[in-house]
Tab-separated table of N, CA and C in Angstrom:
chain	number	residue	atom	x	y	z
A	1	MET	N	-16.167	46.154	18.543
A	1	MET	CA	-15.838	47.412	19.773
A	1	MET	C	-16.615	46.782	21.118
A	2	VAL	N	-17.976	46.316	20.785
A	2	VAL	CA	-18.503	46.238	21.571
A	2	VAL	C	-18.481	44.421	22.157
A	3	GLY	N	-18.416	44.337	23.598
A	3	GLY	CA	-18.544	43.283	23.902
A	3	GLY	C	-16.867	42.073	24.058
A	4	ASN	N	-15.821	43.021	23.185
A	4	ASN	CA	-14.613	42.200	24.052
A	4	ASN	C	-13.541	42.729	24.695
A	5	LYS	N	-12.983	42.049	25.661
A	5	LYS	CA	-12.107	42.131	26.256
A	5	LYS	C	-10.886	43.998	25.566
A	6	VAL	N	-11.033	44.644	26.369
A	6	VAL	CA	-10.614	45.689	25.900
A	6	VAL	C	-8.830	45.335	26.304
A	7	ASP	N	-7.687	46.403	25.637
A	7	ASP	CA	-6.632	46.469	26.414
A	7	ASP	C	-6.497	47.626	26.083
A	8	PRO	N	-5.808	47.807	27.195
A	8	PRO	CA	-5.507	48.988	28.074
A	8	PRO	C	-4.050	50.012	26.980
A	9	GLU	N	-3.393	49.127	26.081
A	9	GLU	CA	-2.469	49.989	25.387
A	9	GLU	C	-3.214	50.205	24.364
A	10	ILE	N	-4.604	49.672	23.566
A	10	ILE	CA	-4.482	50.424	22.117
A	10	ILE	C	-6.049	51.594	23.459
A	11	TYR	N	-5.532	53.167	22.952
A	11	TYR	CA	-6.966	53.818	23.270
A	11	TYR	C	-6.800	54.756	22.496
A	12	SER	N	-7.703	55.628	22.609
A	12	SER	CA	-7.481	57.096	21.982
A	12	SER	C	-8.465	58.267	23.054
A	13	VAL	N	-7.798	59.654	22.811
A	13	VAL	CA	-8.753	60.386	23.425
A	13	VAL	C	-9.430	61.303	23.137
A	14	TYR	N	-10.832	61.423	23.330
A	14	TYR	CA	-11.760	61.492	22.902
A	14	TYR	C	-12.067	62.695	23.470
A	15	GLN	N	-13.023	64.117	23.441
A	15	GLN	CA	-13.453	65.402	24.174
A	15	GLN	C	-12.546	65.049	25.915
A	16	GLY	N	-11.369	64.546	25.049
A	16	GLY	CA	-10.584	64.505	27.004
A	16	GLY	C	-11.039	63.462	27.713
A	17	LYS	N	-11.379	62.725	27.544
A	17	LYS	CA	-12.241	61.095	28.070
A	17	LYS	C	-11.115	60.438	26.904
A	18	ARG	N	-11.050	59.474	27.418
A	18	ARG	CA	-10.210	58.172	27.272
A	18	ARG	C	-10.744	56.666	27.066
A	19	VAL	N	-10.780	56.506	25.526
A	19	VAL	CA	-11.683	55.360	25.122
A	19	VAL	C	-10.350	54.396	25.048
A	20	ASN	N	-10.937	53.089	25.314
A	20	ASN	CA	-10.055	52.042	25.120
A	20	ASN	C	-11.160	50.864	23.912
A	21	PHE	N	-9.999	50.467	23.657
A	21	PHE	CA	-10.649	49.405	22.076
A	21	PHE	C	-9.713	48.106	22.786
A	22	CYS	N	-10.747	47.097	22.553
A	22	CYS	CA	-9.983	45.345	22.109
A	22	CYS	C	-8.988	45.072	20.851
A	23	CYS	N	-9.006	46.415	19.611
A	23	CYS	CA	-7.556	45.990	18.541
A	23	CYS	C	-7.550	47.673	18.017
A	24	LEU	N	-6.787	47.398	17.006
A	24	LEU	CA	-6.212	48.583	16.177
A	24	LEU	C	-7.771	48.945	15.553
A	25	ASN	N	-8.023	47.657	14.643
A	25	ASN	CA	-9.389	48.050	13.712
A	25	ASN	C	-10.040	48.792	14.424
A	26	CYS	N	-10.895	48.381	15.718
A	26	CYS	CA	-11.525	48.892	16.723
A	26	CYS	C	-11.295	50.757	16.549
A	27	LYS	N	-9.597	50.797	17.075
A	27	LYS	CA	-9.613	52.310	17.366
A	27	LYS	C	-10.371	53.116	16.310
A	28	GLU	N	-9.093	52.745	14.804
A	28	GLU	CA	-9.634	53.032	13.672
A	28	GLU	C	-10.644	53.421	13.149
A	29	ALA	N	-11.570	52.656	13.202
A	29	ALA	CA	-13.402	52.764	13.392
A	29	ALA	C	-13.843	53.852	13.714
A	30	PHE	N	-13.612	54.084	15.405
A	30	PHE	CA	-13.659	55.377	15.914
A	30	PHE	C	-12.283	56.484	15.617
A	31	ASP	N	-11.413	56.357	15.744
A	31	ASP	CA	-11.217	57.789	15.167
A	31	ASP	C	-11.357	58.596	13.694
A	32	LYS	N	-11.828	57.329	12.640
A	32	LYS	CA	-12.802	57.901	11.967
A	32	LYS	C	-13.899	58.451	12.089
A	33	ASN	N	-14.913	58.183	12.772
A	33	ASN	CA	-16.126	58.674	13.082
A	33	ASN	C	-16.775	58.098	14.788
A	34	PRO	N	-16.225	59.200	15.178
A	34	PRO	CA	-16.214	58.429	16.508
A	34	PRO	C	-17.622	59.099	16.814
A	35	GLU	N	-18.525	59.916	16.353
A	35	GLU	CA	-19.845	60.083	16.799
A	35	GLU	C	-21.062	58.728	16.514
A	36	LYS	N	-20.431	58.172	15.344
A	36	LYS	CA	-21.217	56.853	15.593
A	36	LYS	C	-21.533	56.198	17.003
A	37	TYR	N	-20.122	56.324	17.490
A	37	TYR	CA	-19.551	55.003	18.872
A	37	TYR	C	-20.278	55.762	20.056
A	38	LEU	N	-20.857	56.963	20.524
A	38	LEU	CA	-20.429	58.168	21.154
A	38	LEU	C	-21.567	57.334	22.033
A	39	GLY	N	-23.039	56.904	21.635
A	39	GLY	CA	-24.418	56.447	22.349
A	39	GLY	C	-23.593	55.296	22.872
A	40	ARG	N	-23.123	54.241	22.586
A	40	ARG	CA	-22.271	53.385	23.347
A	40	ARG	C	-21.619	53.550	24.464
A	41	LEU	N	-20.794	54.743	24.397
A	41	LEU	CA	-19.460	54.684	25.290
A	41	LEU	C	-20.121	54.991	26.769
A	42	PRO	N	-20.322	54.532	28.052
A	42	PRO	CA	-20.777	55.254	29.256
A	42	PRO	C	-19.874	56.433	29.049
A	43	GLN	N	-18.576	56.372	29.299
A	43	GLN	CA	-18.043	58.011	29.642
A	43	GLN	C	-18.708	59.490	29.297
A	44	PHE	N	-19.794	58.750	27.671
A	44	PHE	CA	-20.190	60.077	27.115
A	44	PHE	C	-21.860	59.930	27.362
A	45	ALA	N	-22.333	58.901	28.165
A	45	ALA	CA	-23.562	59.075	28.786
A	45	ALA	C	-23.667	60.694	29.473
A	46	PRO	N	-24.920	61.019	28.979
A	46	PRO	CA	-26.056	62.152	29.497
A	46	PRO	C	-25.390	62.147	30.813
A	47	ALA	N	-25.665	62.773	31.778
A	47	ALA	CA	-25.554	62.408	33.038
A	47	ALA	C	-27.310	62.852	33.452
A	48	LEU	N	-27.617	61.876	34.574
A	48	LEU	CA	-29.363	61.919	35.002
A	48	LEU	C	-29.789	63.211	35.446
A	49	ASP	N	-28.543	64.101	36.157
A	49	ASP	CA	-29.221	65.724	36.356
A	49	ASP	C	-29.131	66.682	35.303
A	50	SER	N	-28.657	65.981	34.183
A	50	SER	CA	-28.634	67.030	32.643
A	50	SER	C	-30.259	67.588	32.454
A	51	GLU	N	-29.581	69.441	32.076
A	51	GLU	CA	-30.973	69.558	31.714
A	51	GLU	C	-31.861	69.440	30.403
A	52	ASP	N	-30.698	68.942	29.431
A	52	ASP	CA	-30.812	68.168	28.114
A	52	ASP	C	-31.105	66.725	27.882
A	53	ASN	N	-31.246	66.050	29.425
A	53	ASN	CA	-31.723	65.052	29.001
A	53	ASN	C	-32.598	64.431	28.227
A	54	GLY	N	-33.963	65.160	27.993
A	54	GLY	CA	-35.021	64.573	27.392
A	54	GLY	C	-35.493	64.551	25.449
A	55	HIS	N	-34.084	65.339	25.263
A	55	HIS	CA	-33.804	65.009	23.959
A	55	HIS	C	-33.225	64.140	23.458
A	56	GLU	N	-33.136	63.882	22.177
A	56	GLU	CA	-31.910	62.841	20.895
A	56	GLU	C	-31.662	64.027	20.850
A	57	HIS	N	-29.691	63.615	21.128
A	57	HIS	CA	-28.634	64.319	20.317
A	57	HIS	C	-28.183	63.485	18.941
A	58	ALA	N	-27.797	64.561	18.131
A	58	ALA	CA	-27.429	64.420	16.374
A	58	ALA	C	-25.860	63.253	16.714
A	59	GLY	N	-26.748	62.269	16.075
A	59	GLY	CA	-24.933	61.176	16.268
A	59	GLY	C	-25.428	59.915	17.227
A	60	ALA	N	-26.633	60.244	18.055
A	60	ALA	CA	-26.362	58.895	18.814
A	60	ALA	C	-27.836	58.273	18.509
A	61	SER	N	-27.204	56.483	18.109
A	61	SER	CA	-28.203	55.815	17.691
A	61	SER	C	-29.568	55.891	18.841
A	62	SER	N	-30.734	55.705	18.005
A	62	SER	CA	-31.933	55.931	18.482
A	62	SER	C	-32.158	54.280	19.246
A	63	PHE	N	-31.618	53.434	18.583
A	63	PHE	CA	-31.399	52.116	19.447
A	63	PHE	C	-30.240	51.171	19.370
A	64	PRO	N	-30.003	50.546	20.766
A	64	PRO	CA	-28.778	49.436	19.932
A	64	PRO	C	-28.461	48.640	19.555
A	65	PHE	N	-28.633	48.464	18.519
A	65	PHE	CA	-28.706	47.368	17.711
A	65	PHE	C	-27.486	46.058	18.389
A	66	PHE	N	-26.498	46.109	18.771
A	66	PHE	CA	-25.338	45.591	19.249
A	66	PHE	C	-26.212	44.350	20.716
A	67	LYS	N	-27.168	44.948	21.429
A	67	LYS	CA	-27.828	44.737	22.891
A	67	LYS	C	-28.331	43.170	22.329
A	68	LEU	N	-28.843	43.010	20.521
A	68	LEU	CA	-29.657	42.126	20.240
A	68	LEU	C	-29.020	40.999	19.653
A	69	VAL	N	-27.674	40.936	19.163
A	69	VAL	CA	-26.939	40.172	18.599
A	69	VAL	C	-26.783	39.152	19.519
A	70	LYS	N	-26.620	38.848	20.850
A	70	LYS	CA	-26.232	37.771	21.815
A	70	LYS	C	-27.468	37.099	22.205
A	71	PRO	N	-28.714	37.862	22.057
A	71	PRO	CA	-30.466	36.821	21.912
A	71	PRO	C	-30.688	36.580	20.650
A	72	MET	N	-29.838	36.830	19.571
A	72	MET	CA	-30.778	36.233	18.111
A	72	MET	C	-29.097	35.241	18.216
A	73	GLY	N	-28.498	35.323	18.284
A	73	GLY	CA	-27.654	34.330	18.109
A	73	GLY	C	-28.046	32.931	19.031
A	74	ILE	N	-28.890	33.012	20.143
A	74	ILE	CA	-29.398	31.754	21.379
A	74	ILE	C	-30.658	31.756	20.003
A	75	VAL	N	-30.756	32.107	19.752
A	75	VAL	CA	-32.819	32.461	19.350
A	75	VAL	C	-31.921	30.967	18.110
A	76	THR	N	-30.981	31.413	17.440
A	76	THR	CA	-30.923	30.888	16.316
A	76	THR	C	-29.601	29.108	16.165
A	77	LEU	N	-29.282	29.430	17.503
A	77	LEU	CA	-28.548	28.350	18.134
A	77	LEU	C	-30.377	27.215	18.523
A	78	VAL	N	-30.385	27.865	19.260
A	78	VAL	CA	-32.117	26.753	19.409
A	78	VAL	C	-33.062	26.190	18.465
A	79	LEU	N	-33.376	27.086	17.440
A	79	LEU	CA	-33.490	26.886	16.582
A	79	LEU	C	-32.619	25.618	15.332
A	80	ILE	N	-31.933	25.794	15.600
A	80	ILE	CA	-31.283	25.038	15.081
A	80	ILE	C	-31.232	23.625	15.643
A	81	THR	N	-30.915	23.263	16.712
A	81	THR	CA	-30.780	22.245	17.518
A	81	THR	C	-32.469	21.745	17.406
A	82	LEU	N	-33.638	22.487	17.571
A	82	LEU	CA	-35.072	21.698	17.406
A	82	LEU	C	-35.185	21.087	16.222
A	83	THR	N	-35.043	21.892	14.830
A	83	THR	CA	-34.824	21.276	13.878
A	83	THR	C	-34.002	19.946	13.235
A	84	VAL	N	-32.737	19.933	14.027
A	84	VAL	CA	-32.322	19.093	13.871
A	84	VAL	C	-32.888	17.771	14.163
A	85	GLY	N	-33.276	18.273	15.933
A	85	GLY	CA	-34.292	17.060	16.314
A	85	GLY	C	-35.090	16.493	15.857
A	86	ALA	N	-36.110	17.508	14.865
A	86	ALA	CA	-37.432	17.517	14.318
A	86	ALA	C	-36.814	16.033	13.369
A	87	GLY	N	-36.039	16.699	13.066
A	87	GLY	CA	-35.450	15.994	11.013
A	87	GLY	C	-34.718	14.402	11.516
A	88	LEU	N	-34.134	14.697	13.304
A	88	LEU	CA	-33.889	13.187	13.500
A	88	LEU	C	-34.706	12.097	13.713
A	89	LEU	N	-36.144	12.988	14.797
A	89	LEU	CA	-37.218	12.044	15.213
A	89	LEU	C	-38.259	12.345	13.732
A	90	ARG	N	-38.507	12.525	12.610
A	90	ARG	CA	-39.420	12.363	11.721
A	90	ARG	C	-39.651	11.287	11.215
A	91	ARG	N	-38.667	10.395	11.239
A	91	ARG	CA	-39.251	8.399	10.793
A	91	ARG	C	-40.659	8.201	12.188
A	92	ARG	N	-40.683	8.523	13.151
A	92	ARG	CA	-41.546	8.157	13.989
A	92	ARG	C	-42.935	8.623	13.942
A	93	LYS	N	-43.093	9.863	13.218
A	93	LYS	CA	-44.470	10.317	13.402
A	93	LYS	C	-43.950	10.968	11.583
A	94	PRO	N	-43.821	10.788	10.759
A	94	PRO	CA	-43.635	11.215	9.388
A	94	PRO	C	-44.203	12.790	8.694
A	95	LYS	N	-45.422	12.395	9.301
A	95	LYS	CA	-46.591	13.736	8.407
A	95	LYS	C	-46.006	14.808	9.266
A	96	PHE	N	-46.325	15.113	10.371
A	96	PHE	CA	-46.261	15.534	11.269
A	96	PHE	C	-44.874	16.363	11.691
A	97	LEU	N	-44.571	15.132	11.666
A	97	LEU	CA	-42.780	15.736	11.972
A	97	LEU	C	-41.902	16.771	11.238
A	98	LEU	N	-42.718	16.376	9.315
A	98	LEU	CA	-41.862	16.666	8.115
A	98	LEU	C	-42.331	18.739	8.209
A	99	LYS	N	-43.736	18.621	8.538
A	99	LYS	CA	-44.240	19.754	8.285
A	99	LYS	C	-43.525	20.672	8.972
A	100	TRP	N	-43.756	20.103	10.297
A	100	TRP	CA	-42.847	21.185	11.810
A	100	TRP	C	-41.772	21.376	11.147
A	101	HIS	N	-40.634	20.471	11.287
A	101	HIS	CA	-39.346	20.425	10.446
A	101	HIS	C	-39.180	21.141	9.124
A	102	LYS	N	-39.934	21.737	8.182
A	102	LYS	CA	-39.278	22.125	7.195
A	102	LYS	C	-39.875	23.746	7.087
A	103	ARG	N	-40.890	24.012	8.622
A	103	ARG	CA	-41.170	25.734	9.186
A	103	ARG	C	-40.018	25.850	9.624
A	104	MET	N	-39.758	25.162	10.890
A	104	MET	CA	-38.373	25.243	11.636
A	104	MET	C	-37.314	25.753	10.541
A	105	GLY	N	-36.916	24.729	9.493
A	105	GLY	CA	-35.688	24.889	8.772
A	105	GLY	C	-35.842	26.527	8.146
A	106	ILE	N	-36.862	26.337	8.030
A	106	ILE	CA	-37.225	28.080	6.520
A	106	ILE	C	-36.792	29.414	8.129
A	107	LEU	N	-38.200	29.317	9.525
A	107	LEU	CA	-37.552	29.775	10.570
A	107	LEU	C	-36.194	29.991	11.204
A	108	THR	N	-35.506	29.401	11.141
A	108	THR	CA	-34.347	28.860	11.813
A	108	THR	C	-33.458	30.229	10.228
A	109	LEU	N	-33.560	29.825	9.172
A	109	LEU	CA	-32.747	30.625	8.048
A	109	LEU	C	-33.016	32.094	8.189
A	110	ILE	N	-34.141	32.421	8.585
A	110	ILE	CA	-34.610	33.524	8.885
A	110	ILE	C	-33.441	33.963	9.768
A	111	VAL	N	-33.828	33.756	11.222
A	111	VAL	CA	-32.888	34.081	12.416
A	111	VAL	C	-31.951	34.085	11.881
A	112	ALA	N	-31.499	33.318	11.532
A	112	ALA	CA	-29.927	33.526	10.999
A	112	ALA	C	-29.348	34.663	10.225
A	113	PHE	N	-29.963	34.867	8.956
A	113	PHE	CA	-29.835	35.889	8.368
A	113	PHE	C	-29.574	37.189	8.695
A	114	ILE	N	-30.921	37.597	10.022
A	114	ILE	CA	-31.026	38.471	10.741
A	114	ILE	C	-30.104	38.526	11.890
A	115	HIS	N	-29.457	38.018	12.325
A	115	HIS	CA	-28.626	37.189	13.209
A	115	HIS	C	-27.020	37.787	12.509
A	116	ALA	N	-27.262	37.583	11.432
A	116	ALA	CA	-25.790	37.960	10.797
A	116	ALA	C	-25.328	38.908	10.567
A	117	ILE	N	-26.546	40.050	9.811
A	117	ILE	CA	-26.575	41.277	9.633
A	117	ILE	C	-26.427	41.993	10.726
A	118	LEU	N	-26.988	42.026	11.973
A	118	LEU	CA	-26.882	42.492	13.028
A	118	LEU	C	-25.408	42.527	13.590
A	119	VAL	N	-24.908	40.706	13.183
A	119	VAL	CA	-23.327	41.148	13.399
A	119	VAL	C	-23.160	41.733	12.384
A	120	LEU	N	-22.747	41.896	11.391
A	120	LEU	CA	-22.208	42.422	10.527
A	120	LEU	C	-22.606	44.087	10.669
A	121	LEU	N	-23.903	44.690	11.683
A	121	LEU	CA	-23.779	46.373	11.162
A	121	LEU	C	-23.216	46.895	12.618
A	122	THR	N	-23.295	46.009	13.837
A	122	THR	CA	-22.222	46.003	14.759
A	122	THR	C	-21.245	46.119	15.046
A	123	HIS	N	-20.114	45.790	13.735
A	123	HIS	CA	-18.927	44.974	14.324
A	123	HIS	C	-18.000	45.970	13.853
C-alpha cells in the first residue's frame, strides 16, 4: 500500500473519504481492517488546529515503520558492496581484511534480516 503508484480505478470510500490503492490485494487488506492504515493516510491525519491533536488515537500506529524500509534497503546494499569489495581485496592484506570481511558479512546478514522483516510487516 505504501510507496506504490495508485490505480484510480481501485478505491474504497471510508468515512466519506476516498482511499485509492495500487492493487486489489491492498484494497482487500484495507477493507478488512481500515483502522490499521489510517495513520499512514493523509486524508485521515488530524488537522493542525484540532483540539485533540496532542494525544494518541486508538488504532493509529505509534511509529511509521514503512518509512524505514527504503533506508534499510540502501544500508543493506552498501554493506553487501563493502563486504564483496573486502572479499575481493582480501589477498592484498589477508589478516586485516579477512577480519573486517567476516564482521561486515555478519553485519550485512543482520541488517538484511531486519530489512526483510520490515518489508513483510509493512506490505
